[in-house]
Short mmCIF file of C-alpha atoms and ligand atoms in Angstrom, two decimals:
data_model
loop_
_atom_site.label_atom_id
_atom_site.label_comp_id
_atom_site.label_asym_id
_atom_site.label_seq_id
_atom_site.Cartn_x
_atom_site.Cartn_y
_atom_site.Cartn_z
CA MET A 1 115.63 108.90 92.76
CA GLU A 2 113.80 105.52 93.53
CA LYS A 3 116.52 102.69 94.49
CA ILE A 4 116.58 99.42 92.92
CA LEU A 5 118.52 96.45 93.87
CA VAL A 6 119.56 94.06 91.39
CA THR A 7 121.08 90.67 92.18
CA GLY A 8 123.46 88.89 89.65
CA ALA A 9 124.57 92.57 88.74
CA GLY A 10 128.05 90.92 87.63
CA GLY A 11 126.28 88.62 85.27
CA PHE A 12 124.98 88.94 81.53
CA VAL A 13 121.37 89.98 82.08
CA GLY A 14 122.12 91.75 85.60
CA GLY A 15 124.94 94.04 83.86
CA HIS A 16 122.93 94.70 80.78
CA LEU A 17 119.71 95.48 83.48
CA VAL A 18 121.87 97.95 85.90
CA THR A 19 122.98 100.02 82.88
CA TYR A 20 119.35 100.38 81.58
CA LEU A 21 117.65 101.12 84.80
CA GLN A 22 120.62 103.75 85.39
CA GLU A 23 119.30 105.35 81.95
CA GLN A 24 116.27 105.45 83.09
CA GLY A 25 117.19 107.62 86.00
CA TYR A 26 117.06 104.95 88.62
CA GLU A 27 119.46 104.76 91.61
CA VAL A 28 121.13 101.12 91.21
CA ILE A 29 122.81 99.02 93.71
CA GLY A 30 124.09 95.85 92.25
CA VAL A 31 124.88 92.64 93.97
CA ASP A 32 126.79 89.37 92.89
CA ILE A 33 129.02 87.10 94.66
CA ASN A 34 131.73 88.05 91.70
CA ALA A 35 130.97 91.72 91.76
CA PRO A 36 133.87 93.87 91.26
CA THR A 37 134.46 95.71 94.97
CA THR A 38 136.22 98.84 93.30
CA GLU A 39 132.71 99.76 91.77
CA LYS A 40 130.78 101.91 94.44
CA ASN A 41 127.43 100.74 93.63
CA PHE A 42 128.19 97.15 93.79
CA ARG A 43 128.53 94.68 96.43
CA PRO A 44 129.94 91.22 96.62
CA ILE A 45 127.37 89.38 98.57
CA ASP A 46 126.59 85.91 98.40
CA ILE A 47 123.04 85.82 98.05
CA ARG A 48 122.62 82.45 100.42
CA ASN A 49 124.03 84.73 103.12
CA GLN A 50 120.86 85.67 105.17
CA GLU A 51 122.74 87.99 107.52
CA HIS A 52 124.10 89.81 104.62
CA ILE A 53 121.37 89.90 102.81
CA ARG A 54 119.42 91.52 105.83
CA GLU A 55 122.50 94.07 106.60
CA LEU A 56 121.77 95.08 102.88
CA LEU A 57 117.99 95.39 102.53
CA ASP A 58 118.12 97.40 106.29
CA GLN A 59 121.00 99.62 104.88
CA ILE A 60 119.44 100.31 101.33
CA ARG A 61 115.71 99.68 101.69
CA PRO A 62 115.13 99.57 97.66
CA LYS A 63 111.52 99.81 96.15
CA PHE A 64 112.17 97.28 93.40
CA ILE A 65 114.30 94.26 93.81
CA PHE A 66 115.24 92.48 90.17
CA HIS A 67 116.32 88.90 91.23
CA ALA A 68 118.72 87.78 88.58
CA ALA A 69 121.33 86.15 90.56
CA ALA A 70 121.19 82.23 89.79
CA GLN A 71 123.01 79.05 89.17
CA THR A 72 122.19 79.25 85.34
CA SER A 73 123.47 76.16 84.03
CA VAL A 74 120.98 73.27 83.39
CA THR A 75 123.87 70.67 82.95
CA GLU A 76 125.66 72.03 86.02
CA SER A 77 122.11 71.79 87.97
CA MET A 78 122.33 67.99 86.94
CA ARG A 79 125.78 67.67 88.27
CA LEU A 80 125.24 69.31 91.53
CA PRO A 81 121.77 69.68 92.36
CA LYS A 82 122.29 70.77 95.88
CA LYS A 83 124.01 73.99 94.82
CA ASP A 84 121.63 74.46 92.54
CA VAL A 85 118.49 74.39 94.92
CA GLU A 86 120.55 76.18 97.67
CA THR A 87 121.22 79.11 95.08
CA ASN A 88 118.23 79.17 92.95
CA VAL A 89 115.36 77.88 95.61
CA LEU A 90 116.38 78.68 99.18
CA ALA A 91 118.12 81.90 98.57
CA SER A 92 115.57 83.09 96.58
CA ILE A 93 112.74 82.52 99.17
CA ASN A 94 114.80 83.98 101.92
CA LEU A 95 115.33 87.30 99.91
CA ALA A 96 111.60 87.49 98.97
CA LEU A 97 110.79 87.08 102.68
CA GLN A 98 113.36 89.59 103.73
CA SER A 99 112.20 92.11 100.48
CA ALA A 100 108.65 91.53 102.32
CA GLU A 101 110.07 92.55 105.91
CA PHE A 102 111.72 95.48 104.33
CA GLY A 103 108.90 96.98 102.98
CA VAL A 104 110.24 96.42 98.86
CA LYS A 105 107.05 97.22 96.97
CA ARG A 106 108.04 94.96 93.96
CA PHE A 107 109.79 91.45 93.54
CA ILE A 108 110.93 90.53 90.14
CA PHE A 109 112.15 87.15 89.52
CA PHE A 110 113.80 85.72 86.58
CA SER A 111 112.41 82.21 86.00
CA SER A 112 112.93 80.37 82.83
CA GLY A 113 110.63 80.13 79.74
CA GLY A 114 113.12 77.54 78.24
CA ALA A 115 113.18 74.84 81.10
CA LEU A 116 109.89 75.16 83.00
CA TYR A 117 107.53 73.57 80.20
CA GLY A 118 109.82 70.59 79.31
CA ASN A 119 108.92 69.20 76.02
CA PRO A 120 105.08 70.56 75.33
CA SER A 121 102.79 69.00 72.66
CA GLU A 122 102.20 71.70 70.94
CA LEU A 123 104.61 75.46 70.40
CA PRO A 124 104.36 78.21 71.03
CA VAL A 125 103.74 77.91 74.80
CA SER A 126 101.58 80.15 76.71
CA GLU A 127 101.90 80.33 80.42
CA ASP A 128 99.04 77.99 80.74
CA THR A 129 100.81 75.19 79.43
CA GLU A 130 101.42 72.31 82.00
CA ILE A 131 104.60 72.91 84.20
CA LYS A 132 106.98 69.64 83.21
CA PRO A 133 110.83 70.74 83.99
CA LEU A 134 113.17 68.15 82.85
CA SER A 135 116.05 69.50 84.85
CA ILE A 136 116.84 70.42 88.32
CA TYR A 137 117.32 73.86 87.17
CA GLY A 138 113.66 73.97 85.60
CA THR A 139 112.31 72.42 88.57
CA SER A 140 114.06 75.18 90.82
CA LYS A 141 112.52 77.83 88.97
CA ALA A 142 109.19 76.04 89.23
CA ALA A 143 109.51 75.89 92.72
CA THR A 144 110.47 79.30 93.35
CA GLU A 145 107.76 80.36 91.37
CA ASN A 146 105.39 78.50 93.67
CA TYR A 147 107.09 80.07 96.82
CA LEU A 148 106.30 83.64 95.37
CA ASN A 149 102.83 82.89 94.97
CA ILE A 150 102.70 81.87 98.84
CA ILE A 151 104.67 84.85 99.72
CA GLN A 152 102.96 87.36 97.75
CA SER A 153 99.55 86.28 99.05
CA ASN A 154 100.67 86.66 102.82
CA THR A 155 102.60 89.91 102.95
CA ASN A 156 102.65 93.28 101.22
CA LEU A 157 105.05 91.99 98.54
CA GLU A 158 103.94 92.45 94.95
CA CYS A 159 105.80 89.96 92.37
CA SER A 160 106.40 89.71 88.96
CA VAL A 161 107.75 86.72 87.10
CA LEU A 162 109.27 86.81 83.75
CA ARG A 163 109.71 83.28 81.94
CA PRO A 164 112.51 84.20 79.54
CA ALA A 165 113.42 82.38 76.53
CA ASN A 166 117.15 81.59 75.69
CA ILE A 167 118.67 85.59 76.09
CA TYR A 168 121.79 86.12 73.85
CA GLY A 169 123.62 89.36 73.05
CA PRO A 170 126.84 91.33 73.91
CA GLY A 171 128.72 90.64 77.20
CA GLN A 172 127.34 86.98 77.60
CA ASN A 173 130.03 84.60 78.77
CA PRO A 174 131.37 82.65 75.68
CA PHE A 175 133.17 80.20 77.95
CA GLY A 176 130.29 78.55 80.13
CA GLU A 177 128.14 75.93 79.42
CA ALA A 178 125.13 77.84 78.51
CA GLY A 179 124.62 80.98 75.84
CA VAL A 180 124.83 78.84 72.64
CA VAL A 181 125.00 82.43 70.34
CA ALA A 182 128.37 83.36 72.78
CA ILE A 183 130.18 80.32 72.46
CA PHE A 184 129.30 80.02 68.67
CA THR A 185 130.31 83.61 68.08
CA GLU A 186 133.83 83.28 70.50
CA LYS A 187 134.77 79.68 68.73
CA MET A 188 133.88 80.89 65.06
CA LEU A 189 135.74 84.51 65.61
CA ARG A 190 139.01 82.32 66.53
CA GLY A 191 138.59 80.15 63.55
CA GLU A 192 138.34 76.80 66.75
CA GLN A 193 135.76 73.67 65.94
CA VAL A 194 132.21 74.39 67.12
CA THR A 195 130.40 71.51 69.18
CA ILE A 196 126.52 71.24 68.51
CA PHE A 197 125.39 68.86 71.58
CA GLY A 198 122.47 66.69 69.58
CA ASN A 199 121.76 66.41 65.90
CA GLY A 200 121.09 70.12 65.51
CA GLN A 201 117.62 69.99 65.15
CA GLN A 202 116.76 70.84 68.44
CA SER A 203 115.14 74.04 68.79
CA ARG A 204 114.82 77.07 70.86
CA ASP A 205 113.31 80.53 71.42
CA TYR A 206 116.03 83.65 71.58
CA ILE A 207 115.44 86.81 72.81
CA TYR A 208 117.73 89.91 72.42
CA VAL A 209 119.02 90.85 75.86
CA GLU A 210 117.98 94.72 75.47
CA ASP A 211 114.22 93.21 74.84
CA VAL A 212 114.67 91.45 78.20
CA THR A 213 115.73 94.43 80.27
CA LYS A 214 113.04 96.65 79.09
CA ALA A 215 110.39 93.86 79.96
CA ALA A 216 111.69 93.35 83.25
CA LEU A 217 111.38 97.10 83.95
CA ALA A 218 107.62 96.91 82.40
CA SER A 219 107.23 94.42 84.95
CA ALA A 220 107.94 96.26 87.75
CA LEU A 221 106.13 99.22 86.64
CA GLY A 222 103.01 97.44 85.21
CA ALA A 223 100.67 94.63 87.10
CA PRO A 224 102.36 91.83 88.89
CA ASN A 225 102.17 89.22 86.97
CA THR A 226 103.66 85.96 85.24
CA CYS A 227 104.54 86.42 81.91
CA ASN A 228 106.79 84.44 78.79
CA ILE A 229 109.15 86.78 77.34
CA GLY A 230 110.46 85.46 73.79
CA SER A 231 109.91 85.76 70.26
CA GLY A 232 107.34 83.12 69.39
CA ILE A 233 109.99 81.90 66.70
CA GLU A 234 111.56 78.34 67.00
CA THR A 235 114.74 78.35 65.86
CA THR A 236 117.26 75.17 65.49
CA THR A 237 120.86 75.15 66.77
CA GLN A 238 121.78 74.18 63.20
CA ASN A 239 120.09 77.30 61.89
CA ILE A 240 122.01 79.49 64.78
CA PHE A 241 125.24 77.78 63.85
CA GLU A 242 124.64 78.79 60.01
CA LEU A 243 123.66 82.55 61.02
CA ILE A 244 126.73 83.23 63.02
CA ALA A 245 128.78 81.07 60.50
CA LYS A 246 127.52 83.71 57.62
CA GLN A 247 128.18 86.83 59.86
CA THR A 248 131.46 85.39 60.67
CA SER A 249 132.72 84.10 57.29
CA TYR A 250 133.21 80.77 59.20
CA GLN A 251 133.95 77.99 56.88
CA LEU A 252 134.50 74.40 59.00
CA LEU A 253 131.77 72.41 59.83
CA PRO A 254 130.51 71.55 63.33
CA ILE A 255 131.09 68.04 65.29
CA TYR A 256 127.97 66.97 66.72
CA GLU A 257 128.10 65.19 70.36
CA ASN A 258 125.57 63.37 72.29
CA GLU A 259 123.16 65.43 74.00
CA ARG A 260 123.38 66.83 77.52
CA PRO A 261 120.65 65.68 80.33
CA GLY A 262 118.10 67.83 81.16
CA GLU A 263 118.01 69.69 77.83
CA VAL A 264 114.66 70.08 76.43
CA ASP A 265 114.04 69.10 72.37
CA ARG A 266 111.95 72.26 71.21
CA ILE A 267 110.55 75.47 72.85
CA ALA A 268 109.11 78.76 71.38
CA LEU A 269 106.92 81.12 73.77
CA ASP A 270 103.81 82.82 72.98
CA TYR A 271 104.58 86.24 74.44
CA SER A 272 101.11 87.63 74.12
CA LYS A 273 100.27 88.05 77.63
CA ALA A 274 103.40 89.99 78.14
CA THR A 275 102.18 92.41 75.16
CA ALA A 276 98.51 92.73 77.00
CA GLN A 277 99.66 92.96 80.53
CA TRP A 278 102.96 94.75 80.08
CA ASN A 279 102.64 96.38 76.82
CA TRP A 280 105.87 94.54 75.72
CA LYS A 281 107.00 92.77 72.58
CA PRO A 282 110.48 92.17 71.05
CA THR A 283 111.79 94.48 69.03
CA VAL A 284 114.98 92.98 67.71
CA THR A 285 115.21 90.50 65.11
CA LEU A 286 117.26 87.52 65.58
CA GLU A 287 119.65 88.26 62.42
CA GLU A 288 119.94 92.17 64.03
CA GLY A 289 120.94 90.42 67.59
CA ILE A 290 123.23 88.47 66.24
CA HIS A 291 124.89 90.94 63.88
CA ARG A 292 124.92 92.95 67.00
CA THR A 293 126.49 90.47 69.06
CA VAL A 294 129.08 89.23 66.69
CA GLU A 295 130.49 92.75 66.03
CA TRP A 296 130.41 93.39 70.05
CA PHE A 297 132.70 89.98 70.12
CA ARG A 298 134.69 91.41 67.55
CA LYS A 299 135.79 94.22 69.26
CA GLN A 300 136.68 92.57 72.31
N1 NAD B 401 120.70 83.83 79.91
C1 NAD B 401 119.39 83.18 79.55
O1 NAD B 401 119.30 82.30 78.81
C2 NAD B 401 118.35 83.04 80.47
C3 NAD B 401 117.29 82.70 80.21
C4 NAD B 401 116.01 82.40 81.07
C5 NAD B 401 116.22 82.98 82.27
N2 NAD B 401 117.50 83.23 82.77
C6 NAD B 401 117.65 83.68 84.02
O2 NAD B 401 117.94 85.17 84.08
C7 NAD B 401 118.96 85.16 85.36
C8 NAD B 401 120.04 85.75 84.69
O3 NAD B 401 120.70 85.18 83.89
P1 NAD B 401 122.28 85.27 83.10
O4 NAD B 401 122.21 84.63 82.03
O5 NAD B 401 122.62 86.58 83.28
O6 NAD B 401 123.42 84.45 84.13
P2 NAD B 401 124.87 84.78 84.39
O7 NAD B 401 125.11 83.41 84.80
O8 NAD B 401 125.32 85.69 83.27
O9 NAD B 401 124.52 85.68 85.85
C9 NAD B 401 124.23 85.09 86.73
C10 NAD B 401 124.98 86.01 88.20
O10 NAD B 401 124.58 85.34 89.31
C11 NAD B 401 125.66 85.36 90.05
N3 NAD B 401 125.28 84.59 91.29
C12 NAD B 401 125.25 83.00 91.34
N4 NAD B 401 125.52 82.85 92.34
C13 NAD B 401 125.38 83.76 93.29
C14 NAD B 401 125.51 83.53 94.56
N5 NAD B 401 125.32 82.67 95.28
N6 NAD B 401 125.20 85.01 95.13
C15 NAD B 401 125.35 86.16 94.32
N7 NAD B 401 125.41 85.89 93.08
C16 NAD B 401 125.39 85.02 92.48
C17 NAD B 401 126.89 85.00 89.22
O11 NAD B 401 128.16 85.35 89.74
C18 NAD B 401 126.42 85.96 88.08
O12 NAD B 401 126.97 87.29 87.98
C19 NAD B 401 118.97 83.96 85.85
O13 NAD B 401 118.10 83.88 87.11
C20 NAD B 401 118.83 83.13 85.15
O14 NAD B 401 118.21 81.59 85.65
C21 NAD B 401 118.68 83.27 81.55
#
């Protein structure tokens, strides 16, 4: 069996990815700072610790590394920039350099299609659109993409970069600052007040988590490349509120608060390059994805 290392395996996307890759017949080892120590295929490692990463790669020698571990909050990146850079840039570069050293074939990096392009003049954005992040988080993702280009040019390591839109689905943490579908769903099912930051007219591109895990494997098996992974559709936060309210029979009105620093106004991603390169396209509509997510949260 081919071995795969998934970083961030204790998180939302990493968790789904581990399950999907195992279903596809791979031997998967998960790494996370918060990994459950009882799971034999999980390693509780801080990716910022270079020695621990070295020991792990030496021992496992994976063919593919899916690098999903990150500081994932835009707001947190503005509050604690150093932590964001240490986790999202320095640890990522170190992991890629050591991957090259230990003969990893392909490094798959989870960048961000939502945070890289800032507020573009036209939507949906293609990969050729100017990179103009508004946050430390987006800047860190952009920097790491650039470093990976250099590492790829100077070593045998192949790199594929996913630029996902807003990912949502079962298992997303509803208690963080990011992940509006999970946060709204949890609050609505409990009958609690929901807060919208801004006037609700800011838009995002929402992509269901299973579509992202499929894109990730396609990006490992297809040509090394950098592609947007989204639906191409702009959906306002107000619209998300209404869709989830309908499926949870929620009656309260939202509270509107000031927008948070670093957040973009509008974004939607053109995914045609991922279709051409990796034969990937989204398959789960927003209505269906929200339905599955609400049903999952209802059972918890
Ligand atoms: N969720 C989204 O909407 C979205 C959109 C675009 C890109 N991404 C990217 O996809 C990846 C996965 O995101 P997610 O939604 O699963 O986030 P998540 O926060 O659920 O998971 C990230 C995981 O990384 C782990 N981690 C953080 N710092 C670590 C460290 N120093 N060492 C080891 N593990 C560490 C965390 O414990 C967490 O389990 C991230 O790189 C994120 O930037 C996510």
